[in-house]
Amino acid sequence: MSKSAAEGPPGAPGRPLGLVGLGLLLALALTPTLSAQDEVRRIGAIEMPLAAQQNLVLLREHWARWEGAVAGDQRDLAGASVDELLATAELLGFEALADLSRAAVSRAVEVAVDGDLVKARWALEDAERLDPGAPEVAFGEAAVHRHDGSWWPALQASSRGYLRLLSQRLERRVMLHGALFFVLFALLCAGFLFLALQMATKGGSLFADVVKPLGRVLPAALAYPLAALALLWPLALPQGLLWLAIFWSVLLWGYGSGSERTVLIGLWLLLGVTPLLLAEQRARLEVALAPPARALDSLIEGRLYGEIFSDLGSLPALFPEEAAVQHLMADVHRKLDYWPVARNLYEQMAEEDAGAVDAQINLGVYYFQQNKFPDAVNHFKKATELAPDNVLAHFNLSKAYAESYYFSEQSAAFQRAQELDRGLVGQWIRETEKEQVRTSEAGLDRLPEIRRRLLALQRGDDSLTGRLSAARRWFGPAVAGLLLLAALALHLLRRPFGYANPALSDVGGGRIDRAVRFLVPGFFSAEVGYGARAYLTLLIPVVLVLLPLARHFSFVVPVGVDPGPELMWALCLGGLALFYGLRLVVELRNPA
């Protein structure tokens, strides 16, 4: 759908998501050497402890080593650098390095252009390790195959990339927005073609009915041009084709069957609601691509990119009183192992909300790690009192009791945790070599709540603009209602004079007529008044023909590599061949 990730969907924030090379990491915001005064560095609202700063600097150094290994054809050194990068990312609480993976993909494409396909392939292998399952890696593989002239492997890799898009939060959301835009565009295009069919099959009758009263008072030489002018005058308006289609749809109402009139009503409604749907879609997309939302998605997926901490740090400024944001920021500092800030935030949550179970659990974890087991027991016990069915609170309480040598209480708490969820407790025990307490990740689970607040801020729901936007939601049904009233009024005025009867076409004889009906989907259905069948028959080829063009007019998927046209062209040509093949089979079985 996109030629480059640096492009963005129309109206979306212009944030390049592709290459950033060495400059992608926050380490560039830090000095190469860290002194005692650098124990804590603030990035936005995120306070970075000394260990995190050092790890970010290590990421920069390991990445520079990887690039040097690629330049020097040192495969083993490149692989070792990837090992070090992933180990350092794990220390920061992340599982993948998204920007570095994209940079490795770009490097693979560059060396493929230079003809070094072997190096391109192992660069792609490293990119996959840096961000497993990233769609950019599959699209990069497709690009490498295209340079090699291997079109079938390129098609396979491109297909795999689109499937991977569905597993990524941000990319999936943007792709679905693009799909909605594509569907609306296809439905409207099919609607215009449906009206063209209506005019092709019933336009002669309409023209005759317009000429008839004019011919009573004017000579034929004037009646026919005036009738044509009466039917085509909307072309003189701005966006004349749109107004012409609306005008014809009203005029053709009286000539259609019940099924065709139902389709026309649906098209009027679609035409009215499309601007509102696109406005809503654009607002949601801008929220999805906004720095805070992008950072939240990456944080949940464990994918580190260069600006994630500064993007997260913008949330408290946007929502200084929002409990969900406070909860999230506490969890972020905890993931960075900077407990002083996390503990203060959890304590504020516990004071402000007596039911802050997750804050009590994580405060208990903090004191447990400080070997202050009585304090840990108190917090875990408060959590169990606030939420008697919270399995994590009972599990952690059993561990704190064990460290405090209260073995009977430990056994009771552990048994209660097993009663609540035996499978989950067993999983927690298996995942750790030592049976340590576990933190609550509930702050990271509040992403939908924060996204709704971002969307409300984007819309201005609490402002006059927001209220006007809500009122405009009735615009689409109102447009459809007005067009329906106009069509009914015209029909009631026309009915006493009668309608010319549309005749089935006979374009130059039987064979030519059959060829037209075969090549023009929905033509026969429009002739006999099967409106819904005619529209659906048109919609299928319209969707197939538009697929290769979706990369140019649909919303852009934020990936750093061109997905390539292979898959869309394969779907288009294969789908059209199947569609017309089935039509041919039906035509041969029904020659009459």
Coordinates of C-alpha atoms in Angstrom, one line a residue:
M1 CA 0.0 0.0 0.0
S2 CA 2.9 2.3 0.5
K3 CA 6.0 3.2 -1.5
S4 CA 7.9 4.3 1.6
A5 CA 7.3 4.6 5.2
A6 CA 8.4 8.2 5.1
E7 CA 5.2 9.0 3.4
G8 CA 2.2 9.1 5.7
P9 CA -1.5 8.7 5.4
P10 CA -3.2 11.9 4.3
G11 CA -3.6 14.1 7.3
A12 CA -1.4 11.9 9.4
P13 CA 1.6 13.3 11.4
G14 CA 4.7 13.5 9.2
R15 CA 6.9 11.1 11.2
P16 CA 9.4 9.1 9.2
L17 CA 9.4 5.5 10.4
G18 CA 12.2 4.2 8.2
L19 CA 15.9 4.5 8.4
V20 CA 17.5 6.4 11.2
G21 CA 20.8 4.5 11.3
L22 CA 22.9 5.3 14.3
G23 CA 20.9 8.4 15.1
L24 CA 17.8 6.3 16.0
L25 CA 18.7 5.6 19.6
L26 CA 18.4 7.8 22.6
A27 CA 22.0 7.1 23.2
L28 CA 22.7 10.0 20.9
A29 CA 21.0 12.2 23.3
L30 CA 23.4 11.1 26.0
T31 CA 27.1 11.8 26.2
P32 CA 29.6 9.0 25.3
T33 CA 30.9 9.0 28.9
L34 CA 28.7 9.1 32.0
S35 CA 29.9 10.8 35.1
A36 CA 28.6 10.6 38.7
Q37 CA 26.4 13.6 38.0
D38 CA 24.6 11.6 35.3
E39 CA 23.0 9.1 37.6
V40 CA 19.6 10.2 36.5
R41 CA 18.7 11.9 33.2
R42 CA 15.2 13.1 32.4
I43 CA 13.9 12.6 28.9
G44 CA 10.5 14.3 28.8
A45 CA 8.7 12.9 31.8
I46 CA 10.9 9.8 31.9
E47 CA 13.7 9.7 34.4
M48 CA 16.5 7.4 33.1
P49 CA 18.7 5.8 35.7
L50 CA 22.4 5.4 35.2
A51 CA 22.2 1.8 34.2
A52 CA 19.6 2.5 31.5
Q53 CA 21.8 5.3 30.1
Q54 CA 24.7 3.0 29.9
N55 CA 22.7 0.4 28.2
L56 CA 21.6 2.9 25.6
V57 CA 25.2 3.8 24.9
L58 CA 26.0 0.1 24.6
L59 CA 23.3 -0.2 22.0
R60 CA 24.9 2.5 19.9
E61 CA 28.3 0.9 20.2
H62 CA 27.0 -2.6 19.3
W63 CA 25.2 -1.2 16.3
A64 CA 28.3 0.6 15.1
R65 CA 30.1 -2.8 15.4
W66 CA 27.4 -4.5 13.3
E67 CA 27.7 -1.9 10.5
G68 CA 31.4 -2.2 10.5
A69 CA 31.1 -6.0 10.2
V70 CA 28.7 -5.6 7.3
A71 CA 31.1 -3.3 5.5
G72 CA 34.0 -5.7 6.2
D73 CA 32.1 -8.9 5.2
Q74 CA 32.6 -10.3 8.7
R75 CA 29.5 -12.5 9.2
D76 CA 30.5 -13.9 12.5
L77 CA 31.2 -10.5 14.0
A78 CA 27.8 -9.2 12.7
G79 CA 26.1 -12.2 14.4
A80 CA 27.9 -11.6 17.6
S81 CA 26.9 -7.9 17.5
V82 CA 23.3 -8.9 17.1
D83 CA 23.6 -11.2 20.2
E84 CA 25.0 -8.2 22.2
L85 CA 22.2 -5.9 20.9
L86 CA 19.5 -8.3 22.0
A87 CA 21.1 -8.9 25.4
T88 CA 21.3 -5.2 26.0
A89 CA 17.7 -4.6 24.9
E90 CA 16.6 -7.3 27.4
L91 CA 18.3 -5.4 30.2
L92 CA 16.1 -2.4 29.2
G93 CA 13.0 -4.6 29.4
F94 CA 12.5 -4.9 25.6
E95 CA 12.5 -7.9 23.3
A96 CA 13.1 -6.3 19.9
L97 CA 14.9 -3.4 18.3
A98 CA 12.4 -2.2 15.7
D99 CA 14.4 0.8 14.2
L100 CA 17.6 -1.2 14.1
S101 CA 15.8 -4.0 12.3
R102 CA 14.5 -1.6 9.7
A103 CA 18.0 -0.2 9.3
A104 CA 19.3 -3.7 8.7
V105 CA 16.6 -4.3 6.1
S106 CA 17.6 -1.1 4.3
R107 CA 21.2 -2.2 4.4
A108 CA 20.2 -5.5 2.9
V109 CA 18.4 -3.8 0.0
E110 CA 21.4 -1.5 -0.6
V111 CA 23.9 -4.4 -0.9
A112 CA 21.4 -6.3 -3.1
V113 CA 21.3 -3.3 -5.5
D114 CA 25.1 -3.5 -5.6
G115 CA 24.8 -7.2 -6.5
D116 CA 26.0 -8.8 -3.2
L117 CA 23.0 -11.1 -2.6
V118 CA 24.8 -13.3 -0.1
K119 CA 25.4 -10.3 2.2
A120 CA 21.9 -9.1 1.6
R121 CA 20.5 -12.4 2.8
W122 CA 22.5 -12.6 6.1
A123 CA 21.6 -8.9 6.7
L124 CA 18.0 -9.9 6.5
E125 CA 18.6 -12.8 8.9
D126 CA 20.0 -10.3 11.4
A127 CA 17.1 -8.0 10.8
E128 CA 14.7 -10.8 11.6
R129 CA 16.5 -11.6 14.8
L130 CA 16.4 -7.9 15.9
D131 CA 12.6 -7.8 15.4
P132 CA 11.1 -11.2 15.0
G133 CA 8.0 -11.2 12.8
A134 CA 8.5 -7.7 11.5
P135 CA 6.7 -7.1 8.2
E136 CA 9.5 -4.9 7.0
V137 CA 11.9 -8.0 6.9
A138 CA 9.5 -9.9 4.6
F139 CA 9.1 -6.8 2.4
G140 CA 12.8 -6.4 2.4
E141 CA 13.2 -10.0 1.3
A142 CA 10.8 -9.4 -1.5
A143 CA 12.8 -6.4 -2.6
V144 CA 16.0 -8.5 -2.6
H145 CA 14.3 -11.1 -4.7
R146 CA 13.1 -8.5 -7.2
H147 CA 16.7 -7.3 -7.7
D148 CA 17.6 -10.9 -8.3
G149 CA 14.8 -11.3 -10.8
S150 CA 13.1 -14.0 -8.8
W151 CA 9.5 -12.9 -9.0
W152 CA 7.8 -16.0 -7.5
P153 CA 9.9 -15.8 -4.3
A154 CA 9.3 -12.1 -4.3
L155 CA 5.5 -12.7 -4.4
Q156 CA 5.8 -15.2 -1.6
A157 CA 7.8 -12.9 0.6
S158 CA 5.4 -9.9 -0.1
S159 CA 2.4 -12.1 0.8
R160 CA 4.2 -13.1 4.1
G161 CA 4.8 -9.4 4.8
Y162 CA 1.1 -8.5 4.5
L163 CA 0.2 -11.4 6.8
R164 CA 2.8 -10.1 9.3
L165 CA 1.1 -6.7 9.3
L166 CA -1.8 -8.3 11.0
S167 CA 0.3 -9.2 14.0
Q168 CA 1.6 -5.7 14.6
R169 CA -0.6 -3.3 16.6
L170 CA 0.2 -0.1 14.8
E171 CA 0.6 -1.5 11.3
R172 CA -2.6 -3.6 11.7
R173 CA -4.5 -0.6 12.8
V174 CA -3.3 1.6 9.9
M175 CA -3.9 -1.2 7.4
L176 CA -7.4 -1.6 8.6
H177 CA -8.0 2.1 8.3
G178 CA -6.7 1.9 4.7
A179 CA -8.9 -1.1 4.0
L180 CA -12.0 0.9 5.1
F181 CA -11.0 3.7 2.9
F182 CA -10.5 1.2 0.0
V183 CA -13.9 -0.4 0.6
L184 CA -15.7 3.0 0.7
F185 CA -13.9 4.0 -2.6
A186 CA -14.8 0.7 -4.2
L187 CA -18.5 0.9 -3.1
L188 CA -18.8 4.4 -4.5
C189 CA -17.0 3.4 -7.8
A190 CA -19.4 0.5 -8.2
G191 CA -22.3 2.8 -7.4
F192 CA -21.3 5.2 -10.3
L193 CA -21.0 2.2 -12.7
F194 CA -24.4 1.0 -11.5
L195 CA -25.9 4.4 -12.4
A196 CA -24.2 4.1 -15.8
L197 CA -25.8 0.7 -16.3
Q198 CA -29.2 2.2 -15.3
M199 CA -28.7 5.0 -17.8
A200 CA -27.6 2.5 -20.5
T201 CA -30.6 0.3 -20.0
K202 CA -33.3 2.9 -19.1
G203 CA -31.8 6.2 -20.4
G204 CA -33.5 5.8 -23.8
S205 CA -36.9 5.8 -22.1
L206 CA -35.9 8.7 -19.9
F207 CA -34.7 10.7 -22.9
A208 CA -37.9 9.9 -24.8
D209 CA -40.0 11.1 -21.9
V210 CA -38.1 14.4 -21.7
V211 CA -38.3 14.9 -25.5
K212 CA -42.0 14.2 -25.6
P213 CA -43.4 17.4 -23.9
L214 CA -40.7 19.5 -25.7
G215 CA -41.7 18.1 -29.0
R216 CA -45.3 19.3 -28.6
V217 CA -44.2 23.0 -28.6
L218 CA -40.8 22.9 -30.4
P219 CA -39.5 21.4 -33.7
A220 CA -37.5 18.2 -33.4
A221 CA -34.3 20.1 -34.3
L222 CA -34.6 22.0 -31.0
A223 CA -36.4 19.5 -28.8
Y224 CA -33.6 16.9 -28.9
P225 CA -30.7 19.3 -28.0
L226 CA -32.8 20.8 -25.3
A227 CA -33.6 17.4 -23.9
A228 CA -29.9 16.4 -23.9
L229 CA -29.1 19.8 -22.2
A230 CA -31.8 19.1 -19.5
L231 CA -30.1 15.8 -18.7
L232 CA -26.5 17.0 -18.8
W233 CA -26.6 20.4 -17.2
P234 CA -25.0 19.3 -13.9
L235 CA -21.7 18.9 -15.8
A236 CA -21.4 22.6 -15.7
L237 CA -21.2 22.7 -11.9
P238 CA -18.0 22.2 -9.9
Q239 CA -17.5 18.4 -9.4
G240 CA -20.0 18.0 -12.2
L241 CA -19.7 14.2 -12.5
L242 CA -20.8 13.8 -8.9
W243 CA -23.8 16.1 -9.3
L244 CA -24.7 14.4 -12.6
A245 CA -24.8 11.0 -10.9
I246 CA -27.0 12.4 -8.1
F247 CA -29.3 14.1 -10.7
W248 CA -29.6 10.9 -12.8
S249 CA -30.3 8.8 -9.7
V250 CA -33.3 11.0 -8.9
L251 CA -34.6 11.0 -12.4
L252 CA -34.2 7.2 -12.8
W253 CA -36.1 6.4 -9.6
G254 CA -39.4 6.0 -11.4
Y255 CA -38.0 3.7 -14.0
G256 CA -36.5 1.2 -11.6
S257 CA -37.7 -1.9 -9.9
G258 CA -38.1 -2.2 -6.1
S259 CA -34.6 -3.9 -6.0
E260 CA -33.0 -1.1 -8.0
R261 CA -34.7 1.6 -5.8
T262 CA -33.3 -0.1 -2.7
V263 CA -29.8 0.1 -4.2
L264 CA -30.3 3.8 -5.0
I265 CA -31.3 4.5 -1.4
G266 CA -28.2 2.6 -0.2
L267 CA -26.0 4.6 -2.5
W268 CA -27.5 7.9 -1.3
L269 CA -26.9 6.9 2.3
L270 CA -23.4 5.8 1.5
L271 CA -22.7 9.1 -0.3
G272 CA -23.9 11.1 2.7
V273 CA -22.0 9.2 5.4
T274 CA -18.7 8.7 3.5
P275 CA -17.3 12.2 4.4
L276 CA -18.2 11.6 8.1
L277 CA -16.7 8.1 8.0
L278 CA -13.5 9.5 6.5
A279 CA -13.3 12.3 9.0
E280 CA -13.7 9.8 11.9
Q281 CA -11.2 7.5 10.3
R282 CA -8.7 10.2 9.8
A283 CA -9.0 11.3 13.5
R284 CA -8.5 7.7 14.7
L285 CA -5.5 7.3 12.3
E286 CA -3.9 10.5 13.5
V287 CA -4.3 9.2 17.1
A288 CA -2.8 5.8 16.1
L289 CA 0.2 7.5 14.6
A290 CA 0.6 10.1 17.3
P291 CA 3.9 9.7 19.2
P292 CA 2.3 8.7 22.5
A293 CA 0.1 6.0 20.9
R294 CA 2.9 4.7 18.9
A295 CA 5.1 4.5 22.0
L296 CA 2.3 2.6 23.9
D297 CA 1.9 0.0 21.1
S298 CA 5.7 -0.5 21.0
L299 CA 5.9 -0.7 24.8
I300 CA 3.3 -3.4 25.0
E301 CA 5.0 -5.4 22.2
G302 CA 8.4 -5.0 23.8
R303 CA 9.8 -3.2 20.7
L304 CA 12.3 -0.5 21.4
Y305 CA 12.8 2.4 18.9
G306 CA 14.8 5.6 19.2
E307 CA 12.2 8.1 20.5
I308 CA 10.0 5.8 22.6
F309 CA 10.9 7.4 25.9
S310 CA 10.4 11.0 24.8
D311 CA 7.2 9.9 23.1
L312 CA 6.0 8.3 26.3
G313 CA 7.1 11.4 28.3
S314 CA 4.7 13.6 26.4
L315 CA 1.6 11.8 27.9
P316 CA 1.7 13.5 31.4
A317 CA 1.8 16.9 29.8
L318 CA -1.3 16.0 27.8
F319 CA -3.2 14.4 30.7
P320 CA -1.7 15.6 34.0
E321 CA -4.7 14.4 36.0
E322 CA -5.3 11.1 34.2
A323 CA -5.1 8.1 36.5
A324 CA -4.4 5.7 33.6
V325 CA -1.4 7.8 32.5
Q326 CA 0.0 7.9 36.0
H327 CA -0.4 4.1 36.2
L328 CA 1.4 3.7 32.9
M329 CA 4.3 6.0 33.8
A330 CA 4.7 4.1 37.0
D331 CA 5.0 0.8 35.1
V332 CA 7.4 2.4 32.6
H333 CA 9.8 3.5 35.3
R334 CA 9.5 0.1 36.9
K335 CA 10.4 -1.6 33.6
L336 CA 13.5 0.7 33.5
D337 CA 14.2 -0.6 37.0
Y338 CA 14.1 2.9 38.4
W339 CA 12.0 2.2 41.5
P340 CA 12.3 5.6 43.2
V341 CA 10.0 7.2 40.7
A342 CA 7.9 4.1 40.3
R343 CA 7.4 3.7 44.0
N344 CA 6.3 7.4 44.5
L345 CA 3.8 7.0 41.7
Y346 CA 2.4 3.8 43.1
E347 CA 2.1 5.4 46.5
Q348 CA 0.2 8.3 45.1
M349 CA -2.1 5.9 43.3
A350 CA -2.7 4.0 46.5
E351 CA -3.5 7.2 48.4
E352 CA -5.8 8.7 45.8
D353 CA -7.6 5.4 45.1
A354 CA -8.2 3.0 48.0
G355 CA -8.9 0.3 45.4
A356 CA -5.6 0.6 43.6
V357 CA -4.9 -3.1 43.7
D358 CA -2.1 -3.1 41.2
A359 CA -0.3 -0.3 43.0
Q360 CA -0.4 -2.3 46.2
I361 CA 1.0 -5.4 44.4
N362 CA 3.9 -3.5 42.8
L363 CA 4.7 -1.7 46.1
G364 CA 4.8 -5.2 47.7
V365 CA 7.2 -6.3 45.0
Y366 CA 9.4 -3.3 45.7
Y367 CA 9.7 -4.0 49.4
F368 CA 10.2 -7.7 48.7
Q369 CA 13.2 -6.9 46.5
Q370 CA 14.5 -4.7 49.3
N371 CA 14.2 -7.7 51.6
K372 CA 11.7 -5.8 53.7
F373 CA 9.3 -8.7 53.9
P374 CA 6.9 -7.4 56.6
D375 CA 6.2 -4.4 54.4
A376 CA 5.8 -6.6 51.4
V377 CA 3.3 -8.8 53.3
N378 CA 1.3 -5.7 54.3
H379 CA 1.0 -4.5 50.7
F380 CA 0.2 -7.9 49.3
K381 CA -2.4 -8.5 52.1
K382 CA -4.1 -5.2 51.3
A383 CA -4.2 -6.2 47.6
T384 CA -6.0 -9.5 48.6
E385 CA -8.4 -7.6 50.8
L386 CA -9.2 -5.2 48.0
A387 CA -9.5 -7.9 45.3
P388 CA -10.1 -11.4 47.0
D389 CA -10.1 -13.1 43.5
N390 CA -6.8 -11.6 42.3
V391 CA -4.6 -14.6 41.8
L392 CA -1.4 -12.6 41.5
A393 CA -1.9 -10.9 44.9
H394 CA -2.4 -14.3 46.6
F395 CA 0.6 -15.8 44.8
N396 CA 2.9 -12.9 45.8
L397 CA 1.6 -13.0 49.4
S398 CA 2.5 -16.7 49.7
K399 CA 6.1 -15.8 48.6
A400 CA 6.3 -12.9 51.1
Y401 CA 5.0 -15.2 53.9
A402 CA 7.6 -17.8 53.0
E403 CA 10.4 -15.3 53.3
S404 CA 9.0 -14.2 56.7
Y405 CA 8.9 -17.9 57.9
Y406 CA 5.1 -17.8 58.2
F407 CA 4.7 -21.2 56.6
S408 CA 1.1 -22.0 57.6
E409 CA 0.0 -18.6 56.2
Q410 CA 2.2 -19.2 53.1
S411 CA 0.5 -22.5 52.5
A412 CA -3.0 -21.0 52.8
A413 CA -2.2 -18.1 50.4
F414 CA -0.6 -20.5 47.9
Q415 CA -3.5 -22.8 48.0
R416 CA -5.9 -19.9 47.4
A417 CA -3.9 -18.8 44.4
Q418 CA -4.1 -22.3 43.0
E419 CA -7.8 -22.4 43.6
L420 CA -8.2 -19.2 41.6
D421 CA -6.0 -20.3 38.6
R422 CA -3.9 -23.4 39.0
G423 CA -2.5 -23.3 35.4
L424 CA -1.3 -19.7 35.7
V425 CA 0.4 -20.4 39.1
G426 CA 2.1 -23.4 37.6
Q427 CA 3.3 -21.2 34.6
W428 CA 4.7 -18.6 36.9
I429 CA 6.6 -21.2 38.9
R430 CA 8.1 -22.7 35.7
E431 CA 9.1 -19.4 34.2
T432 CA 11.5 -18.5 37.0
E433 CA 14.4 -20.4 38.3
K434 CA 13.7 -19.0 41.7
E435 CA 10.1 -18.6 42.9
Q436 CA 10.2 -14.8 43.1
V437 CA 7.2 -12.4 43.2
R438 CA 5.8 -11.0 40.0
T439 CA 4.8 -7.5 39.1
S440 CA 1.4 -6.4 37.8
E441 CA 1.4 -5.2 34.2
A442 CA -2.0 -3.6 34.5
G443 CA -0.7 -0.1 33.7
L444 CA 0.4 -1.3 30.3
D445 CA -3.1 -2.8 29.8
R446 CA -4.7 0.6 30.0
L447 CA -3.7 1.5 26.4
P448 CA -7.3 1.4 25.1
E449 CA -8.4 3.8 27.8
I450 CA -5.5 6.2 27.0
R451 CA -6.2 5.9 23.3
R452 CA -9.8 6.9 23.9
R453 CA -8.6 10.0 25.7
L454 CA -6.3 10.8 22.9
L455 CA -9.1 10.4 20.4
A456 CA -11.4 12.7 22.5
L457 CA -8.6 15.3 22.6
Q458 CA -8.1 15.0 18.8
R459 CA -11.8 15.4 18.2
G460 CA -12.3 18.1 20.8
D461 CA -15.3 16.3 22.2
D462 CA -15.7 18.8 25.1
S463 CA -15.6 21.8 22.8
L464 CA -18.0 23.6 20.5
T465 CA -16.2 21.9 17.6
G466 CA -16.8 18.5 19.1
R467 CA -20.5 19.2 19.5
L468 CA -20.8 20.4 16.0
S469 CA -18.9 17.3 14.8
A470 CA -21.5 15.1 16.7
A471 CA -24.3 17.0 15.1
R472 CA -22.8 16.4 11.6
R473 CA -23.3 12.7 12.1
W474 CA -26.9 13.2 11.0
F475 CA -25.8 14.7 7.8
G476 CA -25.6 11.5 5.8
P477 CA -29.1 10.2 6.7
A478 CA -30.4 13.7 6.1
V479 CA -28.9 13.7 2.6
A480 CA -30.3 10.3 1.8
G481 CA -33.8 11.4 3.1
L482 CA -33.8 14.6 1.0
L483 CA -32.8 12.7 -2.2
L484 CA -35.5 10.1 -1.4
L485 CA -38.1 12.9 -1.0
A486 CA -37.0 14.5 -4.2
A487 CA -37.3 11.2 -6.1
L488 CA -40.7 10.4 -4.6
A489 CA -42.0 13.9 -5.4
L490 CA -40.8 13.7 -9.0
H491 CA -42.3 10.2 -9.3
L492 CA -45.7 11.4 -8.0
L493 CA -45.7 14.3 -10.5
R494 CA -44.6 12.1 -13.4
R495 CA -46.8 9.1 -12.7
P496 CA -50.1 10.5 -14.2
F497 CA -48.3 11.0 -17.5
G498 CA -46.9 7.5 -17.6
Y499 CA -43.4 6.2 -18.3
A500 CA -41.9 5.0 -21.5
N501 CA -41.3 1.2 -21.2
P502 CA -37.6 0.3 -21.4
A503 CA -37.0 -2.5 -23.9
L504 CA -34.4 -5.3 -23.7
S505 CA -31.4 -4.4 -25.8
D506 CA -30.6 -6.1 -29.0
V507 CA -27.2 -4.6 -30.0
G508 CA -26.6 -5.6 -33.6
G509 CA -28.0 -9.1 -33.2
G510 CA -27.8 -12.0 -30.8
R511 CA -24.1 -12.7 -30.7
I512 CA -23.1 -9.1 -30.2
D513 CA -25.8 -8.7 -27.6
R514 CA -24.6 -11.8 -25.7
A515 CA -21.0 -10.5 -25.9
V516 CA -22.0 -7.2 -24.4
R517 CA -23.8 -8.9 -21.5
F518 CA -20.8 -11.2 -20.9
L519 CA -18.2 -8.5 -21.0
V520 CA -20.2 -5.9 -19.0
P521 CA -20.9 -7.3 -15.5
G522 CA -24.5 -6.7 -14.3
F523 CA -25.8 -5.6 -17.7
F524 CA -28.4 -8.3 -18.0
S525 CA -29.5 -7.9 -14.4
A526 CA -29.9 -4.2 -14.9
E527 CA -32.1 -4.9 -18.0
V528 CA -34.5 -7.1 -16.1
G529 CA -34.5 -5.0 -12.9
Y530 CA -32.4 -7.1 -10.6
G531 CA -30.8 -4.1 -8.9
A532 CA -28.9 -5.8 -6.0
R533 CA -27.6 -8.6 -8.3
A534 CA -26.4 -6.0 -10.8
Y535 CA -24.6 -4.0 -8.2
L536 CA -22.9 -6.9 -6.5
T537 CA -21.8 -8.3 -9.9
L538 CA -20.2 -4.9 -10.7
L539 CA -18.6 -4.7 -7.3
I540 CA -16.5 -7.8 -7.7
P541 CA -14.5 -6.6 -10.7
V542 CA -14.3 -3.1 -9.4
V543 CA -12.6 -4.3 -6.2
L544 CA -10.2 -6.5 -8.2
V545 CA -9.3 -3.7 -10.7
L546 CA -8.7 -1.2 -7.8
L547 CA -6.3 -3.5 -5.9
P548 CA -3.1 -2.6 -7.7
L549 CA -4.0 1.1 -7.3
A550 CA -4.6 0.9 -3.6
R551 CA -1.0 1.7 -2.9
H552 CA -1.6 5.1 -4.4
F553 CA -4.9 6.3 -3.0
S554 CA -5.4 4.2 0.2
F555 CA -3.9 5.1 3.6
V556 CA -0.2 4.3 3.8
V557 CA 1.0 1.4 6.0
P558 CA 3.9 2.7 8.0
V559 CA 6.6 0.3 7.0
G560 CA 10.1 1.2 5.9
V561 CA 10.2 -0.9 2.8
D562 CA 8.1 -0.8 -0.4
P563 CA 5.8 -3.9 -0.1
G564 CA 5.9 -4.1 -3.9
P565 CA 3.1 -4.6 -6.4
E566 CA 3.4 -8.4 -6.9
L567 CA 0.7 -9.5 -4.5
M568 CA -1.9 -7.0 -5.6
W569 CA -1.4 -7.6 -9.3
A570 CA -1.6 -11.3 -8.7
L571 CA -4.9 -11.0 -6.8
C572 CA -6.2 -8.6 -9.5
L573 CA -5.3 -10.7 -12.6
G574 CA -6.1 -14.0 -10.9
G575 CA -9.4 -12.8 -9.6
L576 CA -10.5 -11.3 -12.9
A577 CA -9.5 -14.5 -14.7
L578 CA -11.6 -16.6 -12.2
F579 CA -14.5 -14.1 -12.4
Y580 CA -14.7 -14.1 -16.2
G581 CA -14.0 -17.8 -16.3
L582 CA -17.0 -18.6 -14.2
R583 CA -19.1 -16.2 -16.3
L584 CA -18.0 -18.0 -19.4
V585 CA -19.0 -21.4 -17.9
V586 CA -22.4 -20.0 -17.0
E587 CA -22.8 -18.5 -20.5
L588 CA -21.9 -21.8 -22.2
R589 CA -24.3 -23.8 -20.0
N590 CA -27.1 -21.3 -20.8
P591 CA -26.7 -20.4 -24.5
A592 CA -30.3 -19.2 -24.9

